[in-house]
PDB file of C-alpha atoms and ligand atoms in Angstrom:
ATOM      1  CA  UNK G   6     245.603  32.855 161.227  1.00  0.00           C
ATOM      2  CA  UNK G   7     242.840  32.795 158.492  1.00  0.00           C
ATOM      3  CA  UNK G   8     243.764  33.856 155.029  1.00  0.00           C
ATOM      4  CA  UNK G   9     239.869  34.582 153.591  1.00  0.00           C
ATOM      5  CA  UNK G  10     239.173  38.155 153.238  1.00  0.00           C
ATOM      6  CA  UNK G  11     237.334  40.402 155.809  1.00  0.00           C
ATOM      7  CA  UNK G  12     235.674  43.221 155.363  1.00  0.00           C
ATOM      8  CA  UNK G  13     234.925  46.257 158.406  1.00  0.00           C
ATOM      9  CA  UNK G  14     231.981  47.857 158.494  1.00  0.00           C
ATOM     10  CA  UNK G  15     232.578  51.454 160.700  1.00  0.00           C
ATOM     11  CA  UNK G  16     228.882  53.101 162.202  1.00  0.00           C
ATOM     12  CA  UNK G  17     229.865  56.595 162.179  1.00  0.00           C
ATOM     13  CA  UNK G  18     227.710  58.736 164.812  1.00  0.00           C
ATOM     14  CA  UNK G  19     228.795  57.552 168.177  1.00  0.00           C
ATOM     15  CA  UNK G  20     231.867  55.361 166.145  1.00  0.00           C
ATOM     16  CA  UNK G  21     233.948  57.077 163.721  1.00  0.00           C
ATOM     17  CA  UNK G  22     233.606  60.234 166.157  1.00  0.00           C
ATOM     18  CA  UNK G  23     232.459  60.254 169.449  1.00  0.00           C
ATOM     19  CA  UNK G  24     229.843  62.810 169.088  1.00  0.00           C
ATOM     20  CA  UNK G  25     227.102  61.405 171.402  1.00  0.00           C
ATOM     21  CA  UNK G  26     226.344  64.120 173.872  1.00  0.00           C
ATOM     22  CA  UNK G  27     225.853  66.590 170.563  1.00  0.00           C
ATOM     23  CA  UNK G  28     223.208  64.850 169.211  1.00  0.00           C
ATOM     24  CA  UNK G  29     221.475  64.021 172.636  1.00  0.00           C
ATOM     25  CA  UNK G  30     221.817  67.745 173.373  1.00  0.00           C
ATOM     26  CA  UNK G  31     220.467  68.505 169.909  1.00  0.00           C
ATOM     27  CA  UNK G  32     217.840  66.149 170.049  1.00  0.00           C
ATOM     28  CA  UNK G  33     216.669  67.622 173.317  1.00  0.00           C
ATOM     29  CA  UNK G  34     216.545  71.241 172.051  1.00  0.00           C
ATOM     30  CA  UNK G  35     214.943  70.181 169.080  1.00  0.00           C
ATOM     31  CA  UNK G  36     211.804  68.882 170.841  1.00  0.00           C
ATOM     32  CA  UNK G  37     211.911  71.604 172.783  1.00  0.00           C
ATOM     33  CA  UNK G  38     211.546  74.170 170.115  1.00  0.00           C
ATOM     34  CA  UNK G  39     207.814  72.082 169.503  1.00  0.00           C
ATOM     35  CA  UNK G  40     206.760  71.668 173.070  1.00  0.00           C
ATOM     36  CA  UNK G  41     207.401  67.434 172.635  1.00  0.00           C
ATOM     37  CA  UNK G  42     208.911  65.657 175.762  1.00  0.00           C
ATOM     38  CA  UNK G  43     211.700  62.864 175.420  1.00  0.00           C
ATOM     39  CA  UNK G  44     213.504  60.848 177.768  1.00  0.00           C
ATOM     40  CA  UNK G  45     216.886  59.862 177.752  1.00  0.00           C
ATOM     41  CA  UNK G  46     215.763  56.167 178.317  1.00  0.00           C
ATOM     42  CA  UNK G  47     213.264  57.037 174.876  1.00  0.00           C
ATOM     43  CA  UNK G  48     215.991  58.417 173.405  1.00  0.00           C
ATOM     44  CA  UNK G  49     218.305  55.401 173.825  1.00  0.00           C
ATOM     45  CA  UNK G  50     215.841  53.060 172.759  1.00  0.00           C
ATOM     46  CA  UNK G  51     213.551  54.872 169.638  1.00  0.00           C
ATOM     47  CA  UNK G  52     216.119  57.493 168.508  1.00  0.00           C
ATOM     48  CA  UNK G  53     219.597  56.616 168.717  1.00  0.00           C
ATOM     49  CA  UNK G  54     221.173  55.147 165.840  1.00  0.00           C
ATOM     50  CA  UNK G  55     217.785  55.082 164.272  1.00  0.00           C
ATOM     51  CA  UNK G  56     217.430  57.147 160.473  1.00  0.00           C
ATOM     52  CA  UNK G  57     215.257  60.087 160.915  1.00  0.00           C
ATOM     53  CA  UNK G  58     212.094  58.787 158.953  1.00  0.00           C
ATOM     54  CA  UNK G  59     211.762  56.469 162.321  1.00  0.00           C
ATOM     55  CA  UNK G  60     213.016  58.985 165.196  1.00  0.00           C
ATOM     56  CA  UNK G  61     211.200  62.067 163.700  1.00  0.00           C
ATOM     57  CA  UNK G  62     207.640  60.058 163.606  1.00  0.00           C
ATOM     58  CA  UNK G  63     208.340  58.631 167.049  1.00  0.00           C
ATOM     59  CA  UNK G  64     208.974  62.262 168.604  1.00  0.00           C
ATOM     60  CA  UNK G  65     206.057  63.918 166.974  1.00  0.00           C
ATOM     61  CA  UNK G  66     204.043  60.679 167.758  1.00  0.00           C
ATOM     62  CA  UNK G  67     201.942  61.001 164.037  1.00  0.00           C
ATOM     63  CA  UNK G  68     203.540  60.046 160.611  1.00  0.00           C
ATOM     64  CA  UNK G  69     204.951  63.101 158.758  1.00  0.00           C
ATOM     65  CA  UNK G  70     204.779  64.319 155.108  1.00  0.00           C
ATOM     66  CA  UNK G  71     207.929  63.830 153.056  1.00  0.00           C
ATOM     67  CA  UNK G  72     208.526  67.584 152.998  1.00  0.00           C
ATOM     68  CA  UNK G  73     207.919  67.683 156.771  1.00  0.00           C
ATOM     69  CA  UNK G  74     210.596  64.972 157.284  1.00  0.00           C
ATOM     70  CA  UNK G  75     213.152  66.612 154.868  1.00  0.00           C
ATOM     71  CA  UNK G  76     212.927  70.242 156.799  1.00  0.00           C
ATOM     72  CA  UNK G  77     212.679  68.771 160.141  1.00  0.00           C
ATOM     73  CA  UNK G  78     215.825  67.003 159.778  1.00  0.00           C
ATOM     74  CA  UNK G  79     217.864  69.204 158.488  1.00  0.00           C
ATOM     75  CA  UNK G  80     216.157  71.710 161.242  1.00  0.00           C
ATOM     76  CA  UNK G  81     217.485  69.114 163.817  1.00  0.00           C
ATOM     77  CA  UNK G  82     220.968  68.389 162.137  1.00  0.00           C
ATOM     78  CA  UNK G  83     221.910  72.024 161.630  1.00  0.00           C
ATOM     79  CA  UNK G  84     221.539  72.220 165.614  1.00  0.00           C
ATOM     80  CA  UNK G  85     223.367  69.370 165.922  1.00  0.00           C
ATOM     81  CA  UNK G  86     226.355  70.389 163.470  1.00  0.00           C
ATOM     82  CA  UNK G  87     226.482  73.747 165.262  1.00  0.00           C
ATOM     83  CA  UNK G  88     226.952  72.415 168.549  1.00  0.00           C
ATOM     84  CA  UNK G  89     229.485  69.443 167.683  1.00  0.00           C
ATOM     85  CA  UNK G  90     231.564  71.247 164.944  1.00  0.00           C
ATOM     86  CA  UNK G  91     233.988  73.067 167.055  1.00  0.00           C
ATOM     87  CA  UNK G  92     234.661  69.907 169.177  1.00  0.00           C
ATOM     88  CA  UNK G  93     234.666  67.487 165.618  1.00  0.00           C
ATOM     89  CA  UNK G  94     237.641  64.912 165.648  1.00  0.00           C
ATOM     90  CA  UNK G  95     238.446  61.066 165.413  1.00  0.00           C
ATOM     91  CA  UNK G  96     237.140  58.760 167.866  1.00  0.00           C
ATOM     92  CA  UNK G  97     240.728  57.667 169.732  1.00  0.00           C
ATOM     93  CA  UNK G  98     243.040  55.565 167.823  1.00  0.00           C
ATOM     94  CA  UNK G  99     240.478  55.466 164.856  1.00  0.00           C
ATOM     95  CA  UNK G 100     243.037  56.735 162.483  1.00  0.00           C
ATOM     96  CA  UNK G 101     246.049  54.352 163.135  1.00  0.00           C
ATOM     97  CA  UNK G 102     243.404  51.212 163.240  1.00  0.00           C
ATOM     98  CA  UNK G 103     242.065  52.556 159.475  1.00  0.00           C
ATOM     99  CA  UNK G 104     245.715  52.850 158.502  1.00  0.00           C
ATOM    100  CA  UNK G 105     246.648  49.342 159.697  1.00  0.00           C
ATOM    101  CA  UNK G 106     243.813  48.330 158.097  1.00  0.00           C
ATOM    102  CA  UNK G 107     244.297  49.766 154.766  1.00  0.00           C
ATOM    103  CA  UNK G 108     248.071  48.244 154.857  1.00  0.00           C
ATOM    104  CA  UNK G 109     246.167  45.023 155.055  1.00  0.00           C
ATOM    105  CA  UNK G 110     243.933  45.406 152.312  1.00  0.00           C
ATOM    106  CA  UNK G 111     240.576  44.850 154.377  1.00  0.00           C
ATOM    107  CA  UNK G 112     237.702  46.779 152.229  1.00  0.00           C
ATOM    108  CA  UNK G 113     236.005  48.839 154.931  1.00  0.00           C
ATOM    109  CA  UNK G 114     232.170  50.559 154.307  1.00  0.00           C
ATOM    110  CA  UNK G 115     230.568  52.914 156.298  1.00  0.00           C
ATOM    111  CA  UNK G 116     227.084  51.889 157.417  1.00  0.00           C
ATOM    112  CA  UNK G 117     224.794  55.074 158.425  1.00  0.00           C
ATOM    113  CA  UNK G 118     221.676  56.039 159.704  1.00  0.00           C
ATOM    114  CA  UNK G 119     222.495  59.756 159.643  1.00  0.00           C
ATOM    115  CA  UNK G 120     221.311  62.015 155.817  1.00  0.00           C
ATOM    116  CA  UNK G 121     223.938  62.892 153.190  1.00  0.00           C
ATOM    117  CA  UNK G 122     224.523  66.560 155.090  1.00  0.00           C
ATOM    118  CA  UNK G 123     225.939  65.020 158.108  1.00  0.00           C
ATOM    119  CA  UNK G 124     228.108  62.675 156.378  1.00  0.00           C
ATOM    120  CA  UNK G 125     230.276  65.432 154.496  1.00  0.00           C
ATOM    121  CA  UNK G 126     230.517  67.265 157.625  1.00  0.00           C
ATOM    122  CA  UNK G 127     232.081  63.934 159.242  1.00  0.00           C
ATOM    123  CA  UNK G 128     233.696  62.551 157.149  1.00  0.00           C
ATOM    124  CA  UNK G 129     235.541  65.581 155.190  1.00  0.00           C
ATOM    125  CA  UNK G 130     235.913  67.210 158.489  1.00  0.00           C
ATOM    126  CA  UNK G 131     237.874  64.452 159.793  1.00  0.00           C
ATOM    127  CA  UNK G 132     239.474  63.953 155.966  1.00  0.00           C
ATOM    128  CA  UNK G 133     238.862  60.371 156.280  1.00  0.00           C
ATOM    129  CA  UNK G 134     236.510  59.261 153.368  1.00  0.00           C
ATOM    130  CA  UNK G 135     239.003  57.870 151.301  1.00  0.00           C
ATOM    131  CA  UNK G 136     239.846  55.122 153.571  1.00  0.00           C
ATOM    132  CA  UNK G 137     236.027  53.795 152.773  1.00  0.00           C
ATOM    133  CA  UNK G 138     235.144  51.584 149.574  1.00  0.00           C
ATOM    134  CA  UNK G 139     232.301  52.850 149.866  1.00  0.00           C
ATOM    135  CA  UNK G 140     229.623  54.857 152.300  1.00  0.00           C
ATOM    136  CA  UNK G 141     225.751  53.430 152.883  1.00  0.00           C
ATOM    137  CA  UNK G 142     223.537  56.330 154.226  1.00  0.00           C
ATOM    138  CA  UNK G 143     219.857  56.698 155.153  1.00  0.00           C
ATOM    139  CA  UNK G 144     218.665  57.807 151.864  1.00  0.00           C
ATOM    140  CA  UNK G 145     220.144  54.102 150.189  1.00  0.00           C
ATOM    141  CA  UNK G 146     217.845  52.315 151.927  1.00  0.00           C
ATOM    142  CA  UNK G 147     213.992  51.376 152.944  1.00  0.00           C
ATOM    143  CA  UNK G 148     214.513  50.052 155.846  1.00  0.00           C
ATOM    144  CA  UNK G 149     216.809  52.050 158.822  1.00  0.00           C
ATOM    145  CA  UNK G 150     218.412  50.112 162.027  1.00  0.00           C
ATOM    146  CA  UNK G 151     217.766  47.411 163.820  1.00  0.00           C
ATOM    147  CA  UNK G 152     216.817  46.402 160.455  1.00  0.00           C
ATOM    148  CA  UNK G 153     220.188  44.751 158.750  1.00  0.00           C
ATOM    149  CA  UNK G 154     219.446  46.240 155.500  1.00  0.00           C
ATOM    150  CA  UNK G 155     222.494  49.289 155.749  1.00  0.00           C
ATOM    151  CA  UNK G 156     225.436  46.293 157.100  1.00  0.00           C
ATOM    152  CA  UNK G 157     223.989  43.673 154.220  1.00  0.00           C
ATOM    153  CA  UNK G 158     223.670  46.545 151.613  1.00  0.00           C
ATOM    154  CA  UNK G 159     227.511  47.532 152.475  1.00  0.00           C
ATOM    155  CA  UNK G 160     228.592  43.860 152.378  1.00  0.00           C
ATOM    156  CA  UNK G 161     227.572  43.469 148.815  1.00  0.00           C
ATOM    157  CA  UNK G 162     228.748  46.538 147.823  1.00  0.00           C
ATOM    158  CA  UNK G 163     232.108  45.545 149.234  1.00  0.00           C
ATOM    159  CA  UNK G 164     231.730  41.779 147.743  1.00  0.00           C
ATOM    160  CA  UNK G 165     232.250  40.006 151.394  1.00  0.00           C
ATOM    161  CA  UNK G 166     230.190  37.798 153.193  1.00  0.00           C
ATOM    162  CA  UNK G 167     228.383  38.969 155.782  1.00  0.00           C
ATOM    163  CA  UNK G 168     230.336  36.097 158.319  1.00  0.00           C
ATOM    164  CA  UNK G 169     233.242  37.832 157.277  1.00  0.00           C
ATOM    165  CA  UNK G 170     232.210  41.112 157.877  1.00  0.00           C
ATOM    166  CA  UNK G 171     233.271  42.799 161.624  1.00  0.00           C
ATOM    167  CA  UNK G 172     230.469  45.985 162.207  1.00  0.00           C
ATOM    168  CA  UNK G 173     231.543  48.573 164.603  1.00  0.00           C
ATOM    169  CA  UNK G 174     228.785  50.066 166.501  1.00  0.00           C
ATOM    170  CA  UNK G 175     227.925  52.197 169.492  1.00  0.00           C
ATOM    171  CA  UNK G 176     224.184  52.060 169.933  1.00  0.00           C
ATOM    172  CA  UNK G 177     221.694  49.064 170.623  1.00  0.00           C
ATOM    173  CA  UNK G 178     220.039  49.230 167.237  1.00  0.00           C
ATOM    174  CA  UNK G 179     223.040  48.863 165.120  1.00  0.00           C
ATOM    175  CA  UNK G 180     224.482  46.513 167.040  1.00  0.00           C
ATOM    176  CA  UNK G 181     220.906  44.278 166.446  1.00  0.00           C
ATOM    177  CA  UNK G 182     221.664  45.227 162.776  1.00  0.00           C
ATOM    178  CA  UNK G 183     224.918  43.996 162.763  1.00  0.00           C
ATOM    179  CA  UNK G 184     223.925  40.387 164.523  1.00  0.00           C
ATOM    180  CA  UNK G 185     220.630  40.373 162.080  1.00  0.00           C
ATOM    181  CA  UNK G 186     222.972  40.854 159.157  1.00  0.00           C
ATOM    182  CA  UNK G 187     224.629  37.492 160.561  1.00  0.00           C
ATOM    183  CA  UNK G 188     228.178  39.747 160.982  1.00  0.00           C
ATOM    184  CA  UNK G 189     230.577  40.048 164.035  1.00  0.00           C
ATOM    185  CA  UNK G 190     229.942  43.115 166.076  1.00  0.00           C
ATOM    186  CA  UNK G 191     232.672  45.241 168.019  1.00  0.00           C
ATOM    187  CA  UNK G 192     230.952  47.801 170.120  1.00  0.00           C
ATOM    188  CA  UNK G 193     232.112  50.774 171.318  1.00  0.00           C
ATOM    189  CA  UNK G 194     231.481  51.840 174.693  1.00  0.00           C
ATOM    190  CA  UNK G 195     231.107  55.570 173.735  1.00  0.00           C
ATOM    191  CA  UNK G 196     227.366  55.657 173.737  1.00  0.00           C
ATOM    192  CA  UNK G 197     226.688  53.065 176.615  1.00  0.00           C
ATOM    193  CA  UNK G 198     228.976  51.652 179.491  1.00  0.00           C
ATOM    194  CA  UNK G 199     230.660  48.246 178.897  1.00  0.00           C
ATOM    195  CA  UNK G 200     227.930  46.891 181.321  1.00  0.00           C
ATOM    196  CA  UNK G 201     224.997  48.826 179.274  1.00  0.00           C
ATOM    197  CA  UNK G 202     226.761  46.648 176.010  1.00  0.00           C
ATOM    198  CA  UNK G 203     227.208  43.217 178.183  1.00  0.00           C
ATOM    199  CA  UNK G 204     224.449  40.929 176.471  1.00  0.00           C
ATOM    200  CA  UNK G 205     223.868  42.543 173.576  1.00  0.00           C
ATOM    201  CA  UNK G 206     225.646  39.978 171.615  1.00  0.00           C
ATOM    202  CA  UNK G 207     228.773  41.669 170.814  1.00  0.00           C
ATOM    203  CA  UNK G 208     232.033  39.503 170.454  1.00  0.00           C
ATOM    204  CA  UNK G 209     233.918  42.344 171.523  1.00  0.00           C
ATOM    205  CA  UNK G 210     233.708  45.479 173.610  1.00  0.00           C
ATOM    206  CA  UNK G 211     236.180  48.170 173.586  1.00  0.00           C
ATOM    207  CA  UNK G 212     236.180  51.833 175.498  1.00  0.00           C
ATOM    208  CA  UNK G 213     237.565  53.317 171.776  1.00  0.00           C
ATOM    209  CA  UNK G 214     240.168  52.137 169.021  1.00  0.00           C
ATOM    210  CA  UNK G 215     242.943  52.258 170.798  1.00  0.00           C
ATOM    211  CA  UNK G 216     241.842  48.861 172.178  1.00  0.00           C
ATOM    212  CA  UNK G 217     242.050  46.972 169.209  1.00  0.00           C
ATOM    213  CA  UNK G 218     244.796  46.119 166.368  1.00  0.00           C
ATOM    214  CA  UNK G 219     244.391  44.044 163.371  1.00  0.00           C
ATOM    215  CA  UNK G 220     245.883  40.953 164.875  1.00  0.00           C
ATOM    216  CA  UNK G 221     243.488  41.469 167.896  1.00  0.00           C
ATOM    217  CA  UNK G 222     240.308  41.815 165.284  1.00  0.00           C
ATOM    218  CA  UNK G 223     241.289  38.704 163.675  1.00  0.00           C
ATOM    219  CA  UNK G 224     242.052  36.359 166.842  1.00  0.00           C
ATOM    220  CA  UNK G 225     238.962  37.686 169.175  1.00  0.00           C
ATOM    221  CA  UNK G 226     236.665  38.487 166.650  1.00  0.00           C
ATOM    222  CA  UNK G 227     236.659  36.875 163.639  1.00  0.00           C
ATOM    223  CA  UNK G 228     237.974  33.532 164.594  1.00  0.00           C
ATOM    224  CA  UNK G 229     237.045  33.247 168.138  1.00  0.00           C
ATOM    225  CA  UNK G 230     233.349  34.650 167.063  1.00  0.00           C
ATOM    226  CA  UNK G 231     230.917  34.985 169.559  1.00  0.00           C
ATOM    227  CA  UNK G 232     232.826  33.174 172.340  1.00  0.00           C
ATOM    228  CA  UNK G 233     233.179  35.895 174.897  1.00  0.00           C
ATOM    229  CA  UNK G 234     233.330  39.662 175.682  1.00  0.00           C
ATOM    230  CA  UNK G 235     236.553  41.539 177.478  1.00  0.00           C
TER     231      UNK G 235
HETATM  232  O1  BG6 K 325     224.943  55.868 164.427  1.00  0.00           O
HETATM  233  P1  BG6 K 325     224.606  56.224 163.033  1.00  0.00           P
HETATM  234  O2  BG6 K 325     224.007  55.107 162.235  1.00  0.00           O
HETATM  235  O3  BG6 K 325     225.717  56.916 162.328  1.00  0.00           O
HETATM  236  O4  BG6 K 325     223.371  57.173 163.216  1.00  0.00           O
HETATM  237  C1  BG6 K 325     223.175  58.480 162.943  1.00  0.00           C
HETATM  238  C2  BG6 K 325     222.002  58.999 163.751  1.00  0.00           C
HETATM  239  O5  BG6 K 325     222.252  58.700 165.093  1.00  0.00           O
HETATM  240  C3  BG6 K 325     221.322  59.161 166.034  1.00  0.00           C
HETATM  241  O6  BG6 K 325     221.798  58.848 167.283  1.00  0.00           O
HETATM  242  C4  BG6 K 325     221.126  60.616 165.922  1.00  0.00           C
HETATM  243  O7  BG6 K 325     220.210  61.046 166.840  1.00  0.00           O
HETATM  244  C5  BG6 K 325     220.728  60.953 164.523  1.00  0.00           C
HETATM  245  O8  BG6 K 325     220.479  62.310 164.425  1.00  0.00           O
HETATM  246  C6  BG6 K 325     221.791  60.466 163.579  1.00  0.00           C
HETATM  247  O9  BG6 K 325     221.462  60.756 162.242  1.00  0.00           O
END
């Protein structure tokens, strides 16, 4: 078994908690409230995942002011955070994986499209920012997902490689992120089904985190690479 470091990389909307259906549901209503139409196949493809200064534009189909992008997210998060917050918990087997890998002293980021109010809701809900070096949202960066900028930003913040790093991702633009970043990606079928994630270039798919150790990560991902999916 390799002895270089690796670092993990954790999405956290659709990853660290399994919160799809809110923000779909959110999403929806939002657009409602301003007579703008969205599909669930538009959604997929132009919203989730994506930082709201490229969803936002894409809904209201004209570029919007800065103030108009700061209230209409927050408009569309607090609908979100209100729907989701009674139901708020770890994605399955998320907290034993962190622990195991914690004991083995792998730096882990999170890499986020979602603003600085959703985050403390997360990840103080679920009490589990301290297992995280460090936390890359959508107000660190210029450029949001597919772009790699988040997964490279976290990398160096974590001093790792990206062909070390593992990302963990849900959606079809972070998972492009990941690959573009020249990392290993693990998705998550919580989002899409296993065949929805087939071909996207994932070394790994996994229903949740209860389907993956540390010994697994190491042998399928990191040294078997891109060689197949299960
Ligand atoms: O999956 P990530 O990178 O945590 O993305 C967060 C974003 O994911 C999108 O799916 C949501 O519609 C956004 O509202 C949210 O901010």
């Amino acid at each position: 078994m390799s002895t270089q470091p690796i670092a993990a990389l954790f999405d956290m909307d659709g990853v660290i908690v399994d919160n799809h259906r809110y923000h779909t549901d959110s999403w929806f209503q939002f657009v409602g409230r301003y007579g703008l139409s969205l599909t669930p196949e538009q959604y997929a493809s132009y919203i989730n995942g994506r930082v709201a200064a490229d969803s936002l534009p894409y809904v209201f189909q004209r570029s919007l002011t800065p103030e108009e992008l700061v209230t209409y997210t927050e408009e569309k998060e607090e609908i979100y955070r209100e729907m989701y917050r009674a139901n708020l918990q770890p994605t399955p087997g998320l907290i034993s994986f962190l622990e195991e890998l914690k004991h083995n002293q792998v730096p882990m980021a999170v890499g986020t499209s979602a603003p600085v109010s959703n985050i403390s809701f997360t990840l103080d809900g679920i009490q589990v920012r301290s297992y995280f070096d460090t936390v890359v949202d959508a107000s660190m960066i210029t450029r949001g997902k597919p772009d790699p900028e988040i997964y490279l930003t976290a990398a160096e913040r974590l001093g790792i490689p990206p062909e070390r790093c593992v990302v963990f991702e849900d959606a079809f633009s972070g998972i492009e992120a990941g690959l573009r970043a020249g990392m290993r990606v693990v998705a998550l079928a919580t989002t899409h089904t296993r065949e929805e994630l087939t071909n996207t270039g994932a070394s790994l798919i996994i229903a949740d985190f209860r389907e993956i150790n540390f010994k697994q990560l190491i042998e399928r991902v990191i040294e078997r690479g891109r060689a197949g999916v299960s």
